[in-house]
């Protein structure tokens, strides 16, 4: 089981305390009524799915309950860093 | 190619099985082909076979970055069924089940397809209603599926615990009798051997590193770790690595790759006669002809290419198995492994053309691609040969994520399937 560092609790905790929240930094559309079908497709369905560095959201559901962002290598599953929601992309 | 038969087996047995020739040659890449299939799993090898067999396109290469059948073809739980809710899915998966019938004879290779029945357990009122709806929908589509009472389910699968005191009591089951299992490796080997006999080059240890396109945007070939190869038609059948390959052609895909784990127990005498699945408790199991219990469940939660997963997922799966089948509580597990499955937002595959001329895709089978192997191969071959999708795979196009015409089996099954 992997250990994940929660940037709010400032502790390494086992994966079962966390819920994966999908790709990070996907901005909600500011003006949905003006979006084209292609833009909706990109927002709703298209994902980076990289082999390597992946920016993703996690939630410390059985801890502080807060969402944060992480950078993880999808080949080794090693976490490079975790940072608080709202901080710029690392 | 030596044809396998009782006579050839006996003749070689007398000689101590010493002079069997190789089943297909280990080909080196040529400078150009009419068509290239990226991915040497069952789906890709099947596509190459049907391209050569049905459409006479024999200058075909299958490029595999590792060894054939070493990806998800060798990492699944070999379950075959077609009891899907929506018309499009029922037609797609039943096309495959029809091809499984008779595949061993067609390939002259024993795929060990065993119609032992796939039984899906209902544990609550919602399950009963949902399964009965599935049964009626299936029967309208000509797919066999029938409702069993708990007693009938127990009679079909004696190790089942139907006690009303169980944590998740069995209230009934849906049974597809044509469902079952097959031997995964032989599917890859059988297709490889039959395709090679028709002139297809099976090239292993050859990873694709780039997809070349001409000034008009159409594909002109691929760059590989064993040199450049020219071709006008490329079929990508690379499961978890599809997103990476599509990026090489400049396409962003609606896919995410997750590890899916499975495990087998120590081999025991035949005790488990069919495949049993429980969506609510979330585990499924069958017994291989070797005697191992083959067990699986859901994916790990995060995107990964690591081909392994976390132990707590396995613990969760085994807890479910022990609950439904208390007699297996003291079984020892022998091996676990993970495969990388490519999951689409609606949990239905993408099989058809792409916006790039000459580039075709077969992906998004998620956690249930093995059952579709012959059908996916056949339909990818059709699409590549005719440059248009067959009516069966036409609904499974890439455009559905733009026009909203999803085939939402995720909602229909309530779990990945």
CSV table of C-alpha atoms in Angstrom, one decimal:
chain,number,residue,atom,x,y,z
A,1,UNK,CA,0.0,0.0,0.0
A,2,UNK,CA,1.3,3.4,-0.8
A,3,UNK,CA,1.8,6.2,1.7
A,4,UNK,CA,0.4,9.6,0.9
A,5,UNK,CA,1.4,12.9,2.4
A,6,UNK,CA,-1.5,15.0,3.4
A,7,UNK,CA,-0.4,18.7,3.1
A,8,UNK,CA,-3.0,19.8,5.6
A,9,UNK,CA,-2.3,17.1,8.3
A,10,UNK,CA,1.4,17.2,7.4
A,11,UNK,CA,1.6,13.4,7.8
A,12,UNK,CA,2.3,10.3,5.7
A,13,UNK,CA,-0.8,8.2,5.9
A,14,UNK,CA,-1.8,4.9,4.2
A,15,UNK,CA,-3.7,5.0,0.9
A,16,UNK,CA,-6.9,3.5,2.5
A,17,UNK,CA,-7.5,6.8,4.3
A,18,UNK,CA,-7.7,8.6,0.9
A,19,UNK,CA,-10.1,8.8,-2.0
A,20,UNK,CA,-8.7,9.4,-5.5
A,21,UNK,CA,-10.4,12.5,-7.1
A,22,UNK,CA,-9.3,12.3,-10.8
A,23,UNK,CA,-7.1,14.6,-12.8
A,24,UNK,CA,-6.3,17.9,-11.2
A,25,UNK,CA,-6.5,21.5,-12.5
A,26,UNK,CA,-9.5,21.0,-14.7
A,27,UNK,CA,-11.2,24.3,-14.5
A,28,UNK,CA,-15.0,24.5,-14.4
A,29,UNK,CA,-16.3,26.5,-17.4
A,30,UNK,CA,-17.1,30.1,-16.5
A,31,UNK,CA,-19.8,30.6,-19.0
A,32,UNK,CA,-21.4,27.2,-19.8
A,33,UNK,CA,-24.0,28.5,-22.2
A,34,UNK,CA,-21.4,29.7,-24.7
A,35,UNK,CA,-19.5,26.4,-24.8
A,36,UNK,CA,-19.3,24.4,-28.0
A,37,UNK,CA,-19.8,20.6,-28.1
A,38,UNK,CA,-16.1,20.2,-28.6
A,39,UNK,CA,-15.3,22.3,-25.5
A,40,UNK,CA,-17.8,20.3,-23.5
A,41,UNK,CA,-16.2,17.1,-24.7
A,42,UNK,CA,-12.8,18.3,-23.6
A,43,UNK,CA,-14.0,19.4,-20.2
A,44,UNK,CA,-16.1,16.4,-19.4
A,45,UNK,CA,-14.4,13.5,-21.0
A,46,UNK,CA,-10.9,14.1,-22.4
A,47,UNK,CA,-8.1,13.2,-19.9
A,48,UNK,CA,-4.4,13.5,-20.1
A,49,UNK,CA,-3.8,9.9,-18.9
A,50,UNK,CA,0.0,10.3,-19.2
A,51,UNK,CA,2.6,7.6,-18.8
A,52,UNK,CA,4.8,9.5,-16.3
A,53,UNK,CA,4.0,12.7,-14.3
A,54,UNK,CA,0.4,13.0,-13.4
A,55,UNK,CA,-1.4,15.8,-11.6
A,56,UNK,CA,-4.3,14.5,-9.6
A,57,UNK,CA,-6.7,15.3,-6.8
A,58,UNK,CA,-6.9,13.3,-3.6
A,59,UNK,CA,-9.2,13.7,-0.7
A,60,UNK,CA,-8.1,12.7,2.8
A,61,UNK,CA,-11.6,11.3,3.5
A,62,UNK,CA,-10.8,9.4,6.7
A,63,UNK,CA,-8.6,12.2,8.0
A,64,UNK,CA,-9.1,16.0,7.7
A,65,UNK,CA,-11.6,15.4,4.8
A,66,UNK,CA,-10.0,18.0,2.6
A,67,UNK,CA,-9.1,17.9,-1.1
A,68,UNK,CA,-5.5,18.5,-2.2
A,69,UNK,CA,-3.4,18.0,-5.3
A,70,UNK,CA,-0.5,15.6,-6.0
A,71,UNK,CA,2.1,14.9,-8.6
A,72,UNK,CA,2.6,11.1,-9.0
A,73,UNK,CA,4.6,9.1,-11.5
A,74,UNK,CA,2.1,6.7,-13.1
A,75,UNK,CA,4.8,4.1,-14.0
A,76,UNK,CA,6.3,3.7,-10.5
A,77,UNK,CA,3.2,5.0,-8.5
A,78,UNK,CA,5.7,7.2,-6.5
A,79,UNK,CA,4.4,10.5,-5.3
A,80,UNK,CA,6.7,13.4,-6.2
A,81,UNK,CA,4.9,16.0,-4.1
A,82,UNK,CA,1.5,16.9,-2.7
A,83,UNK,CA,0.2,20.5,-2.3
A,84,UNK,CA,-2.8,22.3,-1.1
A,85,UNK,CA,-5.8,23.0,-3.3
A,86,UNK,CA,-5.6,26.5,-4.8
A,87,UNK,CA,-1.8,26.4,-5.1
A,88,UNK,CA,-0.3,26.7,-8.6
A,89,UNK,CA,0.4,23.6,-10.7
A,90,UNK,CA,3.7,22.0,-9.7
B,1,UNK,CA,2.2,-24.9,-40.4
B,2,UNK,CA,1.7,-28.4,-39.0
B,3,UNK,CA,-2.0,-29.1,-38.6
B,4,UNK,CA,-2.8,-30.4,-35.2
B,5,UNK,CA,-4.8,-33.6,-35.2
B,6,UNK,CA,-5.1,-36.8,-33.2
B,7,UNK,CA,-2.9,-38.5,-35.7
B,8,UNK,CA,-0.2,-35.8,-35.6
B,9,UNK,CA,-0.3,-35.9,-31.7
B,10,UNK,CA,0.1,-39.7,-31.7
B,11,UNK,CA,2.9,-39.6,-34.3
B,12,UNK,CA,4.9,-37.0,-32.3
B,13,UNK,CA,4.2,-38.8,-29.0
B,14,UNK,CA,5.9,-41.9,-30.4
B,15,UNK,CA,8.9,-39.7,-30.9
B,16,UNK,CA,8.8,-38.2,-27.4
B,17,UNK,CA,7.4,-34.9,-28.7
B,18,UNK,CA,10.9,-33.9,-29.8
B,19,UNK,CA,10.5,-32.6,-33.3
B,20,UNK,CA,7.6,-30.2,-33.2
B,21,UNK,CA,8.4,-27.2,-35.4
B,22,UNK,CA,7.9,-23.7,-34.1
B,23,UNK,CA,4.3,-22.7,-34.3
B,24,UNK,CA,5.0,-19.4,-36.1
B,25,UNK,CA,8.3,-17.7,-37.1
B,26,UNK,CA,9.7,-14.8,-35.1
B,27,UNK,CA,9.5,-12.2,-37.8
B,28,UNK,CA,11.8,-9.1,-38.2
B,29,UNK,CA,10.2,-5.9,-39.4
B,30,UNK,CA,10.1,-5.2,-43.2
B,31,UNK,CA,10.3,-1.6,-44.5
B,32,UNK,CA,6.7,-1.5,-45.5
B,33,UNK,CA,3.3,-3.1,-45.0
B,34,UNK,CA,-0.3,-2.7,-46.2
B,35,UNK,CA,-1.5,-2.5,-42.6
B,36,UNK,CA,0.0,-2.5,-39.2
B,37,UNK,CA,-1.6,-3.5,-36.0
B,38,UNK,CA,-0.1,-2.0,-32.8
B,39,UNK,CA,-0.5,-4.4,-29.9
B,40,UNK,CA,0.0,-8.1,-30.0
B,41,UNK,CA,-2.8,-9.2,-27.6
B,42,UNK,CA,-5.8,-11.3,-28.5
B,43,UNK,CA,-7.6,-8.3,-30.1
B,44,UNK,CA,-4.7,-7.2,-32.3
B,45,UNK,CA,-3.7,-10.7,-33.4
B,46,UNK,CA,-7.4,-11.4,-34.1
B,47,UNK,CA,-7.6,-8.3,-36.2
B,48,UNK,CA,-4.5,-9.4,-38.2
B,49,UNK,CA,-5.9,-12.8,-38.7
B,50,UNK,CA,-9.3,-11.6,-40.0
B,51,UNK,CA,-7.6,-9.0,-42.2
B,52,UNK,CA,-5.7,-11.8,-43.9
B,53,UNK,CA,-8.5,-14.4,-43.8
B,54,UNK,CA,-11.6,-12.4,-44.7
B,55,UNK,CA,-10.3,-9.5,-46.7
B,56,UNK,CA,-7.1,-10.9,-48.3
B,57,UNK,CA,-4.8,-8.2,-46.8
B,58,UNK,CA,-1.9,-10.4,-45.9
B,59,UNK,CA,1.0,-7.8,-45.9
B,60,UNK,CA,0.2,-7.1,-42.3
B,61,UNK,CA,2.5,-6.7,-39.3
B,62,UNK,CA,1.5,-7.0,-35.6
B,63,UNK,CA,3.9,-4.9,-33.5
B,64,UNK,CA,4.2,-5.9,-29.9
B,65,UNK,CA,6.4,-4.1,-27.4
B,66,UNK,CA,6.8,-7.1,-25.1
B,67,UNK,CA,5.8,-10.6,-25.9
B,68,UNK,CA,2.5,-11.6,-27.5
B,69,UNK,CA,-0.3,-12.2,-25.0
B,70,UNK,CA,1.8,-10.7,-22.2
B,71,UNK,CA,-0.4,-7.8,-21.6
B,72,UNK,CA,-4.1,-7.9,-20.6
B,73,UNK,CA,-4.6,-11.1,-22.7
B,74,UNK,CA,-2.5,-12.9,-20.1
B,75,UNK,CA,-3.7,-11.0,-17.1
B,76,UNK,CA,-7.5,-11.4,-17.1
B,77,UNK,CA,-10.0,-13.8,-15.5
B,78,UNK,CA,-11.1,-15.3,-18.9
B,79,UNK,CA,-14.8,-14.7,-18.4
B,80,UNK,CA,-17.0,-14.8,-21.5
B,81,UNK,CA,-20.6,-13.5,-21.6
B,82,UNK,CA,-22.9,-11.2,-23.5
B,83,UNK,CA,-25.7,-10.3,-21.1
B,84,UNK,CA,-25.4,-6.5,-21.5
B,85,UNK,CA,-28.4,-4.2,-21.2
B,86,UNK,CA,-28.3,-1.9,-24.2
B,87,UNK,CA,-29.0,-3.1,-27.7
B,88,UNK,CA,-25.7,-1.9,-29.1
B,89,UNK,CA,-23.7,-3.7,-26.4
B,90,UNK,CA,-25.7,-6.9,-26.6
B,91,UNK,CA,-25.1,-7.0,-30.4
B,92,UNK,CA,-21.4,-6.3,-30.0
B,93,UNK,CA,-20.7,-8.8,-27.2
B,94,UNK,CA,-22.9,-11.5,-28.7
B,95,UNK,CA,-21.1,-11.1,-32.0
B,96,UNK,CA,-18.0,-12.2,-30.1
B,97,UNK,CA,-19.7,-15.0,-28.2
B,98,UNK,CA,-20.9,-16.4,-31.6
B,99,UNK,CA,-17.4,-16.3,-32.9
B,100,UNK,CA,-16.1,-18.0,-29.7
B,101,UNK,CA,-18.3,-20.9,-30.8
B,102,UNK,CA,-16.2,-22.7,-33.3
B,103,UNK,CA,-13.1,-20.7,-32.8
B,104,UNK,CA,-11.0,-23.7,-31.8
B,105,UNK,CA,-12.0,-25.5,-35.0
B,106,UNK,CA,-11.4,-22.4,-37.2
B,107,UNK,CA,-7.9,-21.8,-35.7
B,108,UNK,CA,-7.1,-25.5,-35.4
B,109,UNK,CA,-6.0,-24.6,-31.8
B,110,UNK,CA,-7.8,-25.6,-28.6
B,111,UNK,CA,-9.0,-22.4,-27.0
B,112,UNK,CA,-10.8,-24.4,-24.3
B,113,UNK,CA,-13.9,-22.4,-24.6
B,114,UNK,CA,-16.2,-23.9,-21.9
B,115,UNK,CA,-19.8,-22.9,-21.8
B,116,UNK,CA,-20.1,-23.5,-18.1
B,117,UNK,CA,-22.6,-20.7,-17.5
B,118,UNK,CA,-22.2,-17.2,-16.0
B,119,UNK,CA,-24.4,-16.7,-12.9
B,120,UNK,CA,-24.9,-13.2,-11.5
B,121,UNK,CA,-26.2,-13.1,-8.0
B,122,UNK,CA,-29.0,-10.8,-6.8
B,123,UNK,CA,-28.7,-9.7,-3.2
B,124,UNK,CA,-31.4,-7.1,-2.8
B,125,UNK,CA,-34.6,-5.8,-4.4
B,126,UNK,CA,-32.8,-3.5,-6.7
B,127,UNK,CA,-30.6,-6.4,-8.0
B,128,UNK,CA,-33.7,-8.5,-8.7
B,129,UNK,CA,-35.4,-5.7,-10.6
B,130,UNK,CA,-32.3,-4.8,-12.5
B,131,UNK,CA,-31.4,-8.4,-13.4
B,132,UNK,CA,-34.9,-9.2,-14.5
B,133,UNK,CA,-34.8,-6.1,-16.7
B,134,UNK,CA,-31.5,-7.3,-18.1
B,135,UNK,CA,-33.0,-10.8,-18.8
B,136,UNK,CA,-35.9,-9.4,-20.7
B,137,UNK,CA,-33.7,-6.9,-22.7
B,138,UNK,CA,-31.3,-9.8,-23.5
B,139,UNK,CA,-34.0,-12.1,-24.7
B,140,UNK,CA,-35.4,-9.4,-27.0
B,141,UNK,CA,-32.0,-9.2,-28.5
B,142,UNK,CA,-31.7,-13.0,-28.9
B,143,UNK,CA,-29.2,-13.3,-26.0
B,144,UNK,CA,-29.9,-16.2,-23.6
B,145,UNK,CA,-30.3,-15.2,-20.0
B,146,UNK,CA,-32.7,-16.7,-17.4
B,147,UNK,CA,-33.8,-16.1,-13.9
B,148,UNK,CA,-33.0,-18.7,-11.1
B,149,UNK,CA,-34.5,-18.9,-7.7
B,150,UNK,CA,-32.0,-19.3,-4.8
B,151,UNK,CA,-32.6,-23.1,-4.7
B,152,UNK,CA,-32.1,-23.3,-8.5
B,153,UNK,CA,-28.9,-21.3,-8.2
B,154,UNK,CA,-27.6,-23.6,-5.4
B,155,UNK,CA,-28.4,-26.6,-7.6
B,156,UNK,CA,-26.4,-25.1,-10.5
B,157,UNK,CA,-23.5,-24.1,-8.2
B,158,UNK,CA,-23.4,-26.2,-5.0
B,159,UNK,CA,-20.7,-24.3,-3.1
B,160,UNK,CA,-23.0,-21.2,-3.0
B,161,UNK,CA,-24.2,-20.1,0.4
B,162,UNK,CA,-28.0,-19.4,0.1
B,163,UNK,CA,-28.7,-19.2,3.8
B,164,UNK,CA,-31.1,-16.3,4.6
B,165,UNK,CA,-28.7,-15.5,7.5
B,166,UNK,CA,-25.9,-14.5,5.2
B,167,UNK,CA,-24.7,-10.9,5.4
B,168,UNK,CA,-25.7,-10.6,1.7
B,169,UNK,CA,-28.4,-13.2,1.2
B,170,UNK,CA,-28.8,-14.7,-2.3
B,171,UNK,CA,-32.3,-13.8,-3.5
B,172,UNK,CA,-32.0,-15.2,-6.9
B,173,UNK,CA,-29.6,-15.2,-9.9
B,174,UNK,CA,-29.4,-14.4,-13.6
B,175,UNK,CA,-27.8,-17.2,-15.6
B,176,UNK,CA,-26.4,-17.0,-19.1
B,177,UNK,CA,-25.7,-20.6,-20.0
B,178,UNK,CA,-23.7,-19.8,-23.1
B,179,UNK,CA,-21.3,-17.8,-21.0
B,180,UNK,CA,-18.2,-19.4,-19.6
B,181,UNK,CA,-14.4,-19.3,-19.8
B,182,UNK,CA,-11.6,-20.0,-22.2
B,183,UNK,CA,-7.9,-20.4,-21.9
B,184,UNK,CA,-6.4,-16.9,-22.4
B,185,UNK,CA,-3.0,-17.8,-23.7
B,186,UNK,CA,-4.2,-20.1,-26.4
B,187,UNK,CA,-6.4,-17.4,-27.8
B,188,UNK,CA,-3.3,-15.3,-28.5
B,189,UNK,CA,-1.2,-18.2,-29.6
B,190,UNK,CA,-4.0,-19.6,-31.8
B,191,UNK,CA,-4.6,-16.3,-33.6
B,192,UNK,CA,-0.8,-15.7,-34.0
B,193,UNK,CA,-0.2,-19.1,-35.5
B,194,UNK,CA,-3.2,-18.9,-37.8
B,195,UNK,CA,-2.3,-15.3,-38.9
B,196,UNK,CA,1.3,-16.2,-39.5
B,197,UNK,CA,0.3,-19.1,-41.7
B,198,UNK,CA,-1.6,-16.6,-43.9
B,199,UNK,CA,1.5,-14.4,-44.2
B,200,UNK,CA,1.2,-12.0,-41.3
B,201,UNK,CA,4.4,-10.9,-39.5
B,202,UNK,CA,4.3,-11.2,-35.7
B,203,UNK,CA,7.0,-8.9,-34.5
B,204,UNK,CA,7.8,-8.9,-30.7
B,205,UNK,CA,10.0,-6.6,-28.7
B,206,UNK,CA,9.1,-3.8,-31.1
B,207,UNK,CA,7.7,-0.7,-29.3
B,208,UNK,CA,6.2,2.0,-31.4
B,209,UNK,CA,7.8,5.4,-30.6
B,210,UNK,CA,6.1,7.6,-33.1
B,211,UNK,CA,3.3,7.7,-35.7
B,212,UNK,CA,4.3,9.5,-39.0
B,213,UNK,CA,1.8,11.6,-40.9
B,214,UNK,CA,2.0,13.1,-44.4
B,215,UNK,CA,1.2,16.7,-45.5
B,216,UNK,CA,-2.5,15.8,-45.9
B,217,UNK,CA,-2.6,14.5,-42.3
B,218,UNK,CA,-3.0,10.8,-43.2
B,219,UNK,CA,-0.7,8.3,-41.6
B,220,UNK,CA,2.4,7.2,-43.5
B,221,UNK,CA,4.0,4.8,-41.1
B,222,UNK,CA,5.4,4.3,-37.6
B,223,UNK,CA,8.7,4.8,-35.9
B,224,UNK,CA,9.7,1.9,-33.7
B,225,UNK,CA,12.6,0.7,-31.6
B,226,UNK,CA,13.5,-1.5,-34.5
B,227,UNK,CA,13.4,1.2,-37.2
B,228,UNK,CA,10.8,3.0,-39.3
B,229,UNK,CA,8.0,1.1,-41.1
B,230,UNK,CA,5.8,2.6,-43.8
B,231,UNK,CA,2.1,1.8,-44.1
B,232,UNK,CA,-1.2,3.5,-45.0
B,233,UNK,CA,-3.4,1.8,-42.4
B,234,UNK,CA,-2.7,1.5,-38.7
B,235,UNK,CA,-4.9,-0.2,-36.2
B,236,UNK,CA,-4.2,0.6,-32.5
B,237,UNK,CA,-5.2,-2.2,-30.2
B,238,UNK,CA,-3.1,-1.4,-27.2
B,239,UNK,CA,-5.5,-1.3,-24.2
B,240,UNK,CA,-3.9,0.7,-21.4
B,241,UNK,CA,-1.3,2.3,-23.6
B,242,UNK,CA,-3.8,3.7,-26.1
B,243,UNK,CA,-3.7,7.3,-24.8
B,244,UNK,CA,0.1,7.3,-25.1
B,245,UNK,CA,0.0,6.1,-28.7
B,246,UNK,CA,-2.8,8.4,-29.7
B,247,UNK,CA,-0.8,11.4,-28.4
B,248,UNK,CA,1.9,10.4,-31.0
B,249,UNK,CA,-0.8,11.1,-33.6
B,250,UNK,CA,-1.8,14.3,-31.9
B,251,UNK,CA,-5.1,13.0,-30.6
B,252,UNK,CA,-6.4,13.4,-27.1
B,253,UNK,CA,-8.6,10.5,-26.0
B,254,UNK,CA,-11.4,10.1,-23.4
B,255,UNK,CA,-9.5,7.3,-21.6
B,256,UNK,CA,-8.0,6.7,-18.2
B,257,UNK,CA,-5.8,3.7,-17.4
B,258,UNK,CA,-6.2,1.8,-14.2
B,259,UNK,CA,-4.7,-1.3,-12.6
B,260,UNK,CA,-7.1,-4.2,-12.4
B,261,UNK,CA,-5.9,-7.0,-10.2
B,262,UNK,CA,-6.8,-10.7,-10.2
B,263,UNK,CA,-5.6,-13.7,-8.3
B,264,UNK,CA,-5.6,-17.5,-8.2
B,265,UNK,CA,-5.6,-20.0,-5.4
B,266,UNK,CA,-3.7,-23.2,-5.1
B,267,UNK,CA,-5.1,-25.8,-7.5
B,268,UNK,CA,-7.7,-28.1,-6.0
B,269,UNK,CA,-10.0,-30.8,-7.4
B,270,UNK,CA,-13.0,-29.7,-9.4
B,271,UNK,CA,-15.5,-28.1,-7.0
B,272,UNK,CA,-16.7,-25.0,-8.7
B,273,UNK,CA,-18.8,-25.7,-11.9
B,274,UNK,CA,-19.5,-22.3,-13.3
B,275,UNK,CA,-18.6,-18.6,-13.2
B,276,UNK,CA,-20.3,-16.6,-10.4
B,277,UNK,CA,-20.4,-12.9,-10.2
B,278,UNK,CA,-21.8,-10.6,-7.6
B,279,UNK,CA,-22.0,-6.9,-8.4
B,280,UNK,CA,-23.3,-5.9,-5.0
B,281,UNK,CA,-20.7,-7.7,-2.9
B,282,UNK,CA,-18.4,-7.1,-5.9
B,283,UNK,CA,-16.3,-10.1,-6.7
B,284,UNK,CA,-16.3,-12.9,-9.3
B,285,UNK,CA,-14.9,-16.4,-9.4
B,286,UNK,CA,-14.5,-19.4,-11.5
B,287,UNK,CA,-12.3,-22.5,-11.4
B,288,UNK,CA,-9.7,-23.1,-14.2
B,289,UNK,CA,-9.2,-26.6,-15.7
B,290,UNK,CA,-5.9,-26.6,-13.9
B,291,UNK,CA,-7.9,-26.4,-10.6
B,292,UNK,CA,-7.1,-22.9,-9.5
B,293,UNK,CA,-9.9,-20.7,-8.3
B,294,UNK,CA,-9.6,-17.5,-10.5
B,295,UNK,CA,-10.8,-14.5,-8.6
B,296,UNK,CA,-11.2,-10.8,-9.5
B,297,UNK,CA,-13.1,-7.7,-8.7
B,298,UNK,CA,-12.8,-3.9,-9.2
B,299,UNK,CA,-9.9,-1.7,-10.3
B,300,UNK,CA,-7.5,0.2,-8.1
B,301,UNK,CA,-8.6,3.8,-7.6
B,302,UNK,CA,-5.9,5.8,-9.3
B,303,UNK,CA,-4.5,6.1,-12.9
B,304,UNK,CA,-1.4,4.0,-13.3
B,305,UNK,CA,0.7,2.1,-15.8
B,306,UNK,CA,2.5,0.0,-13.1
B,307,UNK,CA,0.8,-3.3,-13.8
B,308,UNK,CA,0.4,-3.9,-10.1
B,309,UNK,CA,-2.0,-2.7,-7.4
B,310,UNK,CA,-2.5,-2.4,-3.7
B,311,UNK,CA,-3.1,-5.3,-1.3
B,312,UNK,CA,-6.1,-3.8,0.3
B,313,UNK,CA,-8.0,-4.2,-3.0
B,314,UNK,CA,-7.2,-7.9,-2.9
B,315,UNK,CA,-8.2,-8.2,0.8
B,316,UNK,CA,-11.6,-6.5,-0.1
B,317,UNK,CA,-12.1,-9.0,-2.9
B,318,UNK,CA,-11.3,-12.0,-0.8
B,319,UNK,CA,-13.6,-10.8,2.0
B,320,UNK,CA,-16.4,-10.8,-0.5
B,321,UNK,CA,-15.5,-14.3,-1.8
B,322,UNK,CA,-15.4,-15.7,1.8
B,323,UNK,CA,-18.8,-14.2,2.5
B,324,UNK,CA,-20.5,-15.8,-0.5
B,325,UNK,CA,-18.5,-19.0,-0.4
B,326,UNK,CA,-17.6,-19.8,3.2
B,327,UNK,CA,-16.1,-23.2,2.2
B,328,UNK,CA,-13.2,-21.3,0.6
B,329,UNK,CA,-12.2,-19.5,3.8
B,330,UNK,CA,-9.1,-21.6,4.3
B,331,UNK,CA,-8.0,-21.7,0.7
B,332,UNK,CA,-4.5,-20.4,0.1
B,333,UNK,CA,-3.9,-17.9,-2.6
B,334,UNK,CA,-1.0,-18.6,-4.9
B,335,UNK,CA,-0.5,-15.6,-7.2
B,336,UNK,CA,-1.8,-12.1,-7.8
B,337,UNK,CA,-1.1,-9.8,-10.7
B,338,UNK,CA,-2.3,-6.6,-12.3
B,339,UNK,CA,-3.1,-5.5,-15.8
B,340,UNK,CA,-3.6,-1.9,-17.1
B,341,UNK,CA,-7.2,-1.4,-18.3
B,342,UNK,CA,-8.3,1.6,-20.4
B,343,UNK,CA,-11.6,2.9,-19.1
B,344,UNK,CA,-13.9,5.2,-21.1
B,345,UNK,CA,-16.4,7.6,-19.4
B,346,UNK,CA,-19.4,5.4,-20.3
B,347,UNK,CA,-17.6,2.1,-19.8
B,348,UNK,CA,-18.2,1.1,-23.4
B,349,UNK,CA,-15.4,0.5,-25.9
B,350,UNK,CA,-14.3,2.8,-28.7
B,351,UNK,CA,-14.0,0.8,-31.9
B,352,UNK,CA,-13.8,2.5,-35.3
B,353,UNK,CA,-12.1,5.4,-37.2
B,354,UNK,CA,-10.3,8.3,-35.7
B,355,UNK,CA,-10.1,11.9,-37.1
B,356,UNK,CA,-6.7,10.9,-38.6
B,357,UNK,CA,-7.0,9.3,-42.0
B,358,UNK,CA,-5.7,5.7,-41.9
B,359,UNK,CA,-5.7,5.5,-38.1
B,360,UNK,CA,-8.2,3.1,-36.6
B,361,UNK,CA,-8.7,2.3,-32.9
B,362,UNK,CA,-9.9,-0.5,-30.8
B,363,UNK,CA,-9.8,0.5,-27.1
B,364,UNK,CA,-11.7,1.4,-24.0
B,365,UNK,CA,-12.7,-2.2,-23.2
B,366,UNK,CA,-11.9,-1.4,-19.6
B,367,UNK,CA,-12.3,-4.4,-17.3
B,368,UNK,CA,-14.1,-6.7,-19.7
B,369,UNK,CA,-12.1,-7.0,-23.0
B,370,UNK,CA,-11.3,-10.7,-23.0
B,371,UNK,CA,-14.8,-11.8,-23.8
B,372,UNK,CA,-14.8,-9.6,-26.8
B,373,UNK,CA,-11.5,-10.9,-28.3
B,374,UNK,CA,-12.8,-12.5,-31.5
B,375,UNK,CA,-15.5,-9.9,-32.1
B,376,UNK,CA,-13.2,-7.0,-31.6
B,377,UNK,CA,-10.6,-8.5,-33.9
B,378,UNK,CA,-13.2,-9.2,-36.6
B,379,UNK,CA,-14.7,-5.7,-36.4
B,380,UNK,CA,-11.4,-3.9,-36.3
B,381,UNK,CA,-10.4,-5.8,-39.4
B,382,UNK,CA,-13.7,-4.9,-41.1
B,383,UNK,CA,-13.3,-1.3,-40.3
B,384,UNK,CA,-9.7,-1.2,-41.5
B,385,UNK,CA,-10.4,-3.1,-44.7
B,386,UNK,CA,-13.5,-1.1,-45.7
B,387,UNK,CA,-12.5,2.3,-44.2
B,388,UNK,CA,-15.9,2.4,-42.5
B,389,UNK,CA,-17.3,0.7,-39.4
B,390,UNK,CA,-19.5,-2.3,-39.5
B,391,UNK,CA,-23.1,-1.7,-38.3
B,392,UNK,CA,-22.3,-3.5,-35.1
B,393,UNK,CA,-19.4,-1.2,-34.1
B,394,UNK,CA,-20.7,2.0,-35.7
B,395,UNK,CA,-22.4,3.1,-32.4
B,396,UNK,CA,-19.1,2.7,-30.6
B,397,UNK,CA,-17.5,5.6,-32.3
B,398,UNK,CA,-15.3,8.4,-30.9
B,399,UNK,CA,-17.9,11.1,-31.8
B,400,UNK,CA,-20.3,9.9,-29.1
B,401,UNK,CA,-18.4,11.9,-26.5
B,402,UNK,CA,-19.0,15.0,-28.5
B,403,UNK,CA,-22.6,14.4,-29.6
B,404,UNK,CA,-23.7,12.9,-26.3
B,405,UNK,CA,-24.9,9.6,-27.7
B,406,UNK,CA,-23.2,7.6,-25.0
B,407,UNK,CA,-23.8,3.8,-24.4
B,408,UNK,CA,-23.9,4.0,-20.7
B,409,UNK,CA,-23.2,0.5,-19.5
B,410,UNK,CA,-21.6,2.0,-16.4
B,411,UNK,CA,-25.0,3.1,-15.2
B,412,UNK,CA,-26.6,-0.1,-16.4
B,413,UNK,CA,-24.2,-2.4,-14.5
B,414,UNK,CA,-23.6,-0.1,-11.5
B,415,UNK,CA,-20.0,-1.3,-11.4
B,416,UNK,CA,-17.2,-1.6,-13.9
B,417,UNK,CA,-17.8,-4.8,-15.9
